[in-house]
PDB file of C-alpha atoms in Angstrom:
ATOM      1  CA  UNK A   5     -40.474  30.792   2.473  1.00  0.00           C
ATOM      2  CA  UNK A   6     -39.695  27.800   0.697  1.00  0.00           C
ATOM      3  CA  UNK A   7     -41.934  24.441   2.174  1.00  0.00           C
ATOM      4  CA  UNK A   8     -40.445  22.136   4.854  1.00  0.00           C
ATOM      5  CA  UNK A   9     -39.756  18.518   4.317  1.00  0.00           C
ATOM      6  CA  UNK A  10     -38.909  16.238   6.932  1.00  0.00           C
ATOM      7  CA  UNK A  11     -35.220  16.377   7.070  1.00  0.00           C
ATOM      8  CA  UNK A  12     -35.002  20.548   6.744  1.00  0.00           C
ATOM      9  CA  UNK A  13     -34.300  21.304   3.193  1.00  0.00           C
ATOM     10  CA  UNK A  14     -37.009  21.725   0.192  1.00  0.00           C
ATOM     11  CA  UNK A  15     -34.134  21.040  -2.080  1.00  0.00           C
ATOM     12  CA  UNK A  16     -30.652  21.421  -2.734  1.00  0.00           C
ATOM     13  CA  UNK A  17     -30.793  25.100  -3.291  1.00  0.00           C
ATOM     14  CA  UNK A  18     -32.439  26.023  -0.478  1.00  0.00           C
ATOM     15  CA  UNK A  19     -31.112  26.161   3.010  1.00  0.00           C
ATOM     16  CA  UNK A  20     -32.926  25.044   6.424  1.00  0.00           C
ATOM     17  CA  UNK A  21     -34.069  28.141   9.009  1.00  0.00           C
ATOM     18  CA  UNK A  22     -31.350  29.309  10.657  1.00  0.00           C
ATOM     19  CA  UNK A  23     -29.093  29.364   7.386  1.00  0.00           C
ATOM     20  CA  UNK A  24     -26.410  26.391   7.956  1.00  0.00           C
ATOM     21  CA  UNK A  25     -26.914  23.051   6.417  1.00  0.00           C
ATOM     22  CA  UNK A  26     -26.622  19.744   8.443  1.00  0.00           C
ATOM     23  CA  UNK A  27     -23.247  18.010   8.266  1.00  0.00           C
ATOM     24  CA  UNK A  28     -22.849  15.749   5.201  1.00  0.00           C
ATOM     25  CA  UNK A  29     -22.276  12.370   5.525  1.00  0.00           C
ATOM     26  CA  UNK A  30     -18.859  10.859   4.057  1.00  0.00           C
ATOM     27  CA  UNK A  31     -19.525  10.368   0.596  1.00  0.00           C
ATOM     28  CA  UNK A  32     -18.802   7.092  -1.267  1.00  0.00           C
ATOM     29  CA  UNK A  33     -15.509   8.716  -2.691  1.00  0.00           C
ATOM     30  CA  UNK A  34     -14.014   9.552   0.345  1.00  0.00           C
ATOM     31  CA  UNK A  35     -14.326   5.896   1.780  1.00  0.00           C
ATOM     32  CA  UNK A  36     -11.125   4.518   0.637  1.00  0.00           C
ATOM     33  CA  UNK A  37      -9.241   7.724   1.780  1.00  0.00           C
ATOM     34  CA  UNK A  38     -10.935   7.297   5.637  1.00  0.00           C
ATOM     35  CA  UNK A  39     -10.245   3.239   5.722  1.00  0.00           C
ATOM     36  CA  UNK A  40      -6.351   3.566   4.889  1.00  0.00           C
ATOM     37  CA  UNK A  41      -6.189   6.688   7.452  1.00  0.00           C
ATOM     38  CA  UNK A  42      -7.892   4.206  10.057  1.00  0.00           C
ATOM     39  CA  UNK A  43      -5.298   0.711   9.095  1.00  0.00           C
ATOM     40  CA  UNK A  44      -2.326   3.488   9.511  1.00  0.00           C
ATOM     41  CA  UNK A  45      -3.775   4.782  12.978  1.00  0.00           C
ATOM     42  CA  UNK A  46      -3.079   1.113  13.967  1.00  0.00           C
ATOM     43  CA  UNK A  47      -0.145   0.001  12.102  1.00  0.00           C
ATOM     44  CA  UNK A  48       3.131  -0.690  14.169  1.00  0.00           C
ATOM     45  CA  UNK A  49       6.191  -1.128  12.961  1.00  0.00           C
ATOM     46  CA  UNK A  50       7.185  -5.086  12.323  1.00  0.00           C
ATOM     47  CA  UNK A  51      10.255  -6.469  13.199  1.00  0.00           C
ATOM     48  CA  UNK A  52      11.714  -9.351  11.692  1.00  0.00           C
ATOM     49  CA  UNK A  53      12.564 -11.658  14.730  1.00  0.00           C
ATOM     50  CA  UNK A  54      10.961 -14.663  14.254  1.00  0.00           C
ATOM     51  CA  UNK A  55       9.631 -15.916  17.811  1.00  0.00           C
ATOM     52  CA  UNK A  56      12.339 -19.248  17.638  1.00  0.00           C
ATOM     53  CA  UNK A  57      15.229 -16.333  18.357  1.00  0.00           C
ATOM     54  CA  UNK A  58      13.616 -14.376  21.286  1.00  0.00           C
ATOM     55  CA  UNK A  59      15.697 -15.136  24.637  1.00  0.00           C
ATOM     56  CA  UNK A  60      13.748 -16.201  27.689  1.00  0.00           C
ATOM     57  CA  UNK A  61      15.346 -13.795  29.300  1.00  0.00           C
ATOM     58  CA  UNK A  62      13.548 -10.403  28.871  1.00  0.00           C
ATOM     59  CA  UNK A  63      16.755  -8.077  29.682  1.00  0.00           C
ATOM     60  CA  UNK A  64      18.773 -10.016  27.642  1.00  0.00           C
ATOM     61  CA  UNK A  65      16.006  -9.897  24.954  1.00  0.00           C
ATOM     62  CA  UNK A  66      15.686  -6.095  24.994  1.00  0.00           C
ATOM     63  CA  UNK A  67      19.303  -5.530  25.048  1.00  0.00           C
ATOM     64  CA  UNK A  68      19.519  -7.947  21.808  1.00  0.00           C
ATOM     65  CA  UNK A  69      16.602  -5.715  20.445  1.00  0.00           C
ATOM     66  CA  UNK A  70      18.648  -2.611  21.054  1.00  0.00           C
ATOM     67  CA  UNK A  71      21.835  -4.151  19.264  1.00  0.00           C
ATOM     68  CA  UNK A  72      20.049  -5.711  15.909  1.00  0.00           C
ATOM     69  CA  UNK A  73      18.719  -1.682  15.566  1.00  0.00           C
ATOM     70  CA  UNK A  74      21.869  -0.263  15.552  1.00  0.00           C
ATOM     71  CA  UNK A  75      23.266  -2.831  13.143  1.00  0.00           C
ATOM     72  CA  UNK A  76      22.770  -2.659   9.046  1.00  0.00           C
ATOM     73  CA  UNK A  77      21.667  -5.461   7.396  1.00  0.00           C
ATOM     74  CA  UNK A  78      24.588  -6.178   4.641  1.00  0.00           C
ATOM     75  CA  UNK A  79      21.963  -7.711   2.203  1.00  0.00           C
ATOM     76  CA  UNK A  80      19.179  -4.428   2.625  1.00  0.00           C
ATOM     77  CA  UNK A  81      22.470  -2.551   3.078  1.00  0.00           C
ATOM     78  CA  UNK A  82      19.544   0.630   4.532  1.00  0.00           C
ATOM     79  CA  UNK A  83      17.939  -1.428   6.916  1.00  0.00           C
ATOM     80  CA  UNK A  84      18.641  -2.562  10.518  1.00  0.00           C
ATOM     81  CA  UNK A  85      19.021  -6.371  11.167  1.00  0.00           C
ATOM     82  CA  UNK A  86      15.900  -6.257  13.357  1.00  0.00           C
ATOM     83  CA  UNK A  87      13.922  -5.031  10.404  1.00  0.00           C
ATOM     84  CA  UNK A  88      14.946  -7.159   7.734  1.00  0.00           C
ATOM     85  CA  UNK A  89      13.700 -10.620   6.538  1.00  0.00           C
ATOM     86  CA  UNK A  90      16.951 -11.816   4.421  1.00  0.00           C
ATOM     87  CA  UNK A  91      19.073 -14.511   5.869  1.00  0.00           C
ATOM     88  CA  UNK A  92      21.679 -13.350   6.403  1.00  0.00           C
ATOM     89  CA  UNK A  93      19.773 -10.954   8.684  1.00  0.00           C
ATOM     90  CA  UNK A  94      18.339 -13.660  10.822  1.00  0.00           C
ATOM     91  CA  UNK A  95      21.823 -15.004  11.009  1.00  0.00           C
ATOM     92  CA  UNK A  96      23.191 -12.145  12.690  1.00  0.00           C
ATOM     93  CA  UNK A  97      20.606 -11.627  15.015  1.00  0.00           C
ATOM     94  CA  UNK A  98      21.252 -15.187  16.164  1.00  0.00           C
ATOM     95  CA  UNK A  99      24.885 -14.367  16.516  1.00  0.00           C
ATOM     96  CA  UNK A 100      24.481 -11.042  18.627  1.00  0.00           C
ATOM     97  CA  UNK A 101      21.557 -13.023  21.318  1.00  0.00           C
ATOM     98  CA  UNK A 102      24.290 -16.138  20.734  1.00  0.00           C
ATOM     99  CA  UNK A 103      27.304 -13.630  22.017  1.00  0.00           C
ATOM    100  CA  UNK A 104      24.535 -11.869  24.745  1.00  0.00           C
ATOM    101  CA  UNK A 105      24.398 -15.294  26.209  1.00  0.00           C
ATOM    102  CA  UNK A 106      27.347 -16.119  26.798  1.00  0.00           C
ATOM    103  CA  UNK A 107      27.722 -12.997  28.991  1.00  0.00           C
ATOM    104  CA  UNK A 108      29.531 -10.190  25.974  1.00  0.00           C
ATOM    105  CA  UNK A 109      28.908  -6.513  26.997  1.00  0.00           C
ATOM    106  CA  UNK A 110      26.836  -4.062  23.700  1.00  0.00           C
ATOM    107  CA  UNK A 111      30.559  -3.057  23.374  1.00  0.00           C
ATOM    108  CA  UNK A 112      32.146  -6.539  22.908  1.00  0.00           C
ATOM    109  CA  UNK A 113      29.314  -7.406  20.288  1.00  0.00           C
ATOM    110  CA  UNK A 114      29.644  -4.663  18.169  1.00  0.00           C
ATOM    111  CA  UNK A 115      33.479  -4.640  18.147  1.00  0.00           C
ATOM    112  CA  UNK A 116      33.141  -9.096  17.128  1.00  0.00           C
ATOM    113  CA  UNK A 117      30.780  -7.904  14.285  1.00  0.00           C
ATOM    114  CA  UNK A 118      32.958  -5.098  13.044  1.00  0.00           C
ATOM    115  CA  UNK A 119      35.816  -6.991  13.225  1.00  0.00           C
ATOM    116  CA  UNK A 120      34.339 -10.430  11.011  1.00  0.00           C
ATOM    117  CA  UNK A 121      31.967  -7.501   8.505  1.00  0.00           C
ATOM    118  CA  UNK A 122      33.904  -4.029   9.224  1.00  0.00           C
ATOM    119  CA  UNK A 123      32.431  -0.859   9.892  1.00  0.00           C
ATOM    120  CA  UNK A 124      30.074  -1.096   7.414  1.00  0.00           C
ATOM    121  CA  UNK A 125      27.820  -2.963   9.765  1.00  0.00           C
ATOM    122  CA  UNK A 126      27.298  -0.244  11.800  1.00  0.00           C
ATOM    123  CA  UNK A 127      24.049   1.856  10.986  1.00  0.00           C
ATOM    124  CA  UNK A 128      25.779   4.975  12.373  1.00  0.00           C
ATOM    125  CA  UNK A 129      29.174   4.454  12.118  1.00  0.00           C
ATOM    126  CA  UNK A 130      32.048   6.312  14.654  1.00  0.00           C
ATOM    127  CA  UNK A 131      33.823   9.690  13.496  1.00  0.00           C
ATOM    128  CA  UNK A 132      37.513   8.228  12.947  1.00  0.00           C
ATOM    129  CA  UNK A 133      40.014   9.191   9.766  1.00  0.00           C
ATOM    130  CA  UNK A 134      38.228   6.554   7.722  1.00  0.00           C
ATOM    131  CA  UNK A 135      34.452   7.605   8.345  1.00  0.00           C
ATOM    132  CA  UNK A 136      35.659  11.976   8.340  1.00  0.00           C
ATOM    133  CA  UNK A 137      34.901  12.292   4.558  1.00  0.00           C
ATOM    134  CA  UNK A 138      31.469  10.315   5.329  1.00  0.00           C
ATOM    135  CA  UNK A 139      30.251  12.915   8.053  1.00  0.00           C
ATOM    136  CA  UNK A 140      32.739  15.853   6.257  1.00  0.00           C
ATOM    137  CA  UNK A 141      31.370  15.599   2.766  1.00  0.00           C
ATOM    138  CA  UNK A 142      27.547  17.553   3.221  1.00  0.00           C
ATOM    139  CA  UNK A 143      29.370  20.352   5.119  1.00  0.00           C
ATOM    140  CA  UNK A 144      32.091  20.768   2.906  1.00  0.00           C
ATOM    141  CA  UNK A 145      29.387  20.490  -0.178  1.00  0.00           C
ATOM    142  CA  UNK A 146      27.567  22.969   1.613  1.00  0.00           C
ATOM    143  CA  UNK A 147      30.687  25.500   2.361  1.00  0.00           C
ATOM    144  CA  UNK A 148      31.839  24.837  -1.137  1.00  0.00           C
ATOM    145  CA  UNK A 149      28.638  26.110  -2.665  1.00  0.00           C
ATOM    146  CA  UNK A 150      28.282  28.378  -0.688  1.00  0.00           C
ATOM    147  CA  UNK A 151      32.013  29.565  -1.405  1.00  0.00           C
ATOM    148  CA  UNK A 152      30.835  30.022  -5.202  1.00  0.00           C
ATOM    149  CA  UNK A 153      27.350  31.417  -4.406  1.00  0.00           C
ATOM    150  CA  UNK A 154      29.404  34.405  -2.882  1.00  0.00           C
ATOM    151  CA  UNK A 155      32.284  34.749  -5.571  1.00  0.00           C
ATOM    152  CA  UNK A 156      29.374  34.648  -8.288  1.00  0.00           C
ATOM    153  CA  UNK A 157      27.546  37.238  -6.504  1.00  0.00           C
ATOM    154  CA  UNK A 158      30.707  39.654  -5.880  1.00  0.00           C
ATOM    155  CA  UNK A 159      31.937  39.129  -9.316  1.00  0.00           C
ATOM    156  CA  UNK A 160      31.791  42.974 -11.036  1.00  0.00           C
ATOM    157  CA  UNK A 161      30.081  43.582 -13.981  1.00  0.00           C
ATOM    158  CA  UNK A 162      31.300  45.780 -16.136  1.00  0.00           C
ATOM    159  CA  UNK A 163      29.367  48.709 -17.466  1.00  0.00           C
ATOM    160  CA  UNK A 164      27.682  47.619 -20.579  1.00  0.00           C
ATOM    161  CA  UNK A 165      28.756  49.237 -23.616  1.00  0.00           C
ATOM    162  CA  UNK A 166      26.602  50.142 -26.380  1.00  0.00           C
ATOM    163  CA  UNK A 167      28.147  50.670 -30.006  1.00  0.00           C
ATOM    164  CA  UNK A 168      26.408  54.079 -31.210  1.00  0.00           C
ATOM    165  CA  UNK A 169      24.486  53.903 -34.438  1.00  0.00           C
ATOM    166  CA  UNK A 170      26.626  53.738 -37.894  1.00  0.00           C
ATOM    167  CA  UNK A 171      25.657  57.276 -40.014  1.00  0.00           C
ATOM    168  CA  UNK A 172      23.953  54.692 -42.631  1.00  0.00           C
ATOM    169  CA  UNK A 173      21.910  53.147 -39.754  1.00  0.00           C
ATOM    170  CA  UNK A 174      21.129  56.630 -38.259  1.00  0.00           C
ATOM    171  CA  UNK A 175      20.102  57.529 -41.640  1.00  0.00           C
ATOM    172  CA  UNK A 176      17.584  54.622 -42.043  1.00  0.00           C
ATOM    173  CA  UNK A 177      15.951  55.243 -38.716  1.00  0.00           C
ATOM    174  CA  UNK A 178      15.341  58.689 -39.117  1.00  0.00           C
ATOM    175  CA  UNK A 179      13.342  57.860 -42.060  1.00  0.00           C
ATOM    176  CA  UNK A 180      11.598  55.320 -41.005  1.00  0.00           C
ATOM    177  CA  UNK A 181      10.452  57.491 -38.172  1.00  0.00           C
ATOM    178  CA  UNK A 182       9.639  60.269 -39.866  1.00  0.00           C
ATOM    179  CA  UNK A 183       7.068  57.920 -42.363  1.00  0.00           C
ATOM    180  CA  UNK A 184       5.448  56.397 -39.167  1.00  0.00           C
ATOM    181  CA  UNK A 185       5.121  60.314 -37.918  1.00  0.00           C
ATOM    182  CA  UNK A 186       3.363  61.084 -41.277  1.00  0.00           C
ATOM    183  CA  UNK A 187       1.411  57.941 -41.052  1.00  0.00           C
ATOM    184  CA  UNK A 188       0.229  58.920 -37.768  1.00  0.00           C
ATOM    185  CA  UNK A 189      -0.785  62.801 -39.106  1.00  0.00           C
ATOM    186  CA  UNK A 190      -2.395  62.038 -42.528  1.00  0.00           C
ATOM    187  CA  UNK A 191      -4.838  59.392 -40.074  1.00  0.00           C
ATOM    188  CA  UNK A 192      -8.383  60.951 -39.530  1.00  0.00           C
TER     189      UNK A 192
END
């Protein structure tokens, strides 16, 4: 048997009694990859309310929290107004806490935005004639290709047709076959 040193092994090649090796320590290489698994175990997500526009009031608050989700940013134009840092962000979130205290239902707010901005400040907009080709279009993409997978696939193909051999093409094969045949014969 190979000698013993103090931590089990005699070398790299050779494994401790019992055959398994001891666990390996993370190696230098792997460090950066364990550190940004360890900051994103702890990350949260950040919100853009600056702590001058929280309410006192911590209904009210969470209710204004609520709203600025559901409501796009018109600068980010993919991000809510809670999440985004531009201006014009902040300035809406001051209006919908401004309209929260002086007493306007979720309902009220969002119908005072969409009528100064329209719709389009609405993260999820309602189904209504002018939104049906926004929540329409993927299924009718979907049935439409679908439509013309099936047509292609049904399509019949008609037999192939293969033009016979000319008698001067005929003519040429034959003896080109029949000098490969003696090729193959007059080989020892």
């Amino acid at each position: 048997p190979p000698p013993r040193v103090a931590h089990g092994w005699a070398g790299p090649h050779f494994p401790p009694r019992g055959g398994r090796r001891p666990p390996t320590p993370p190696r230098p290489h792997h460090l950066p990859a364990i550190v940004v698994a360890a900051f994103m175990a702890f990350t949260f997500p950040a919100h853009a309310v600056q702590p001058d526009e929280i309410l006192k009031d911590a209904t009210a608050e969470s209710r204004a929290r609520k709203l600025s989700a559901e409501l796009r940013c018109l600068v980010c134009q993919n991000e809510s107004i809670d999440d985004s840092n531009a201006p014009l962000a902040k300035d809406l979130r001051l209006l919908v806490r401004e309209r929260i205290t002086a007493g306007d239902t979720d309902a009220q707010v969002k119908a005072f935005l969409v009528a100064r901005y329209g719709e389009f400040v609405l993260l999820r907009p309602p189904v209504s004639v002018r939104t049906l080709a926004l929540y329409g279009a993927p299924f009718a993409a979907l049935l439409l290709g679908g439509l013309l997978i099936w047509r292609r696939a049904r399509e019949k193909v008609g037999p192939v047709v293969v033009a016979g051999l000319s008698e001067e093409e005929r003519v040429r094969l034959e003896r080109v076959l029949s000098s490969a045949n003696e090729c193959e014969i007059t080989k020892p």
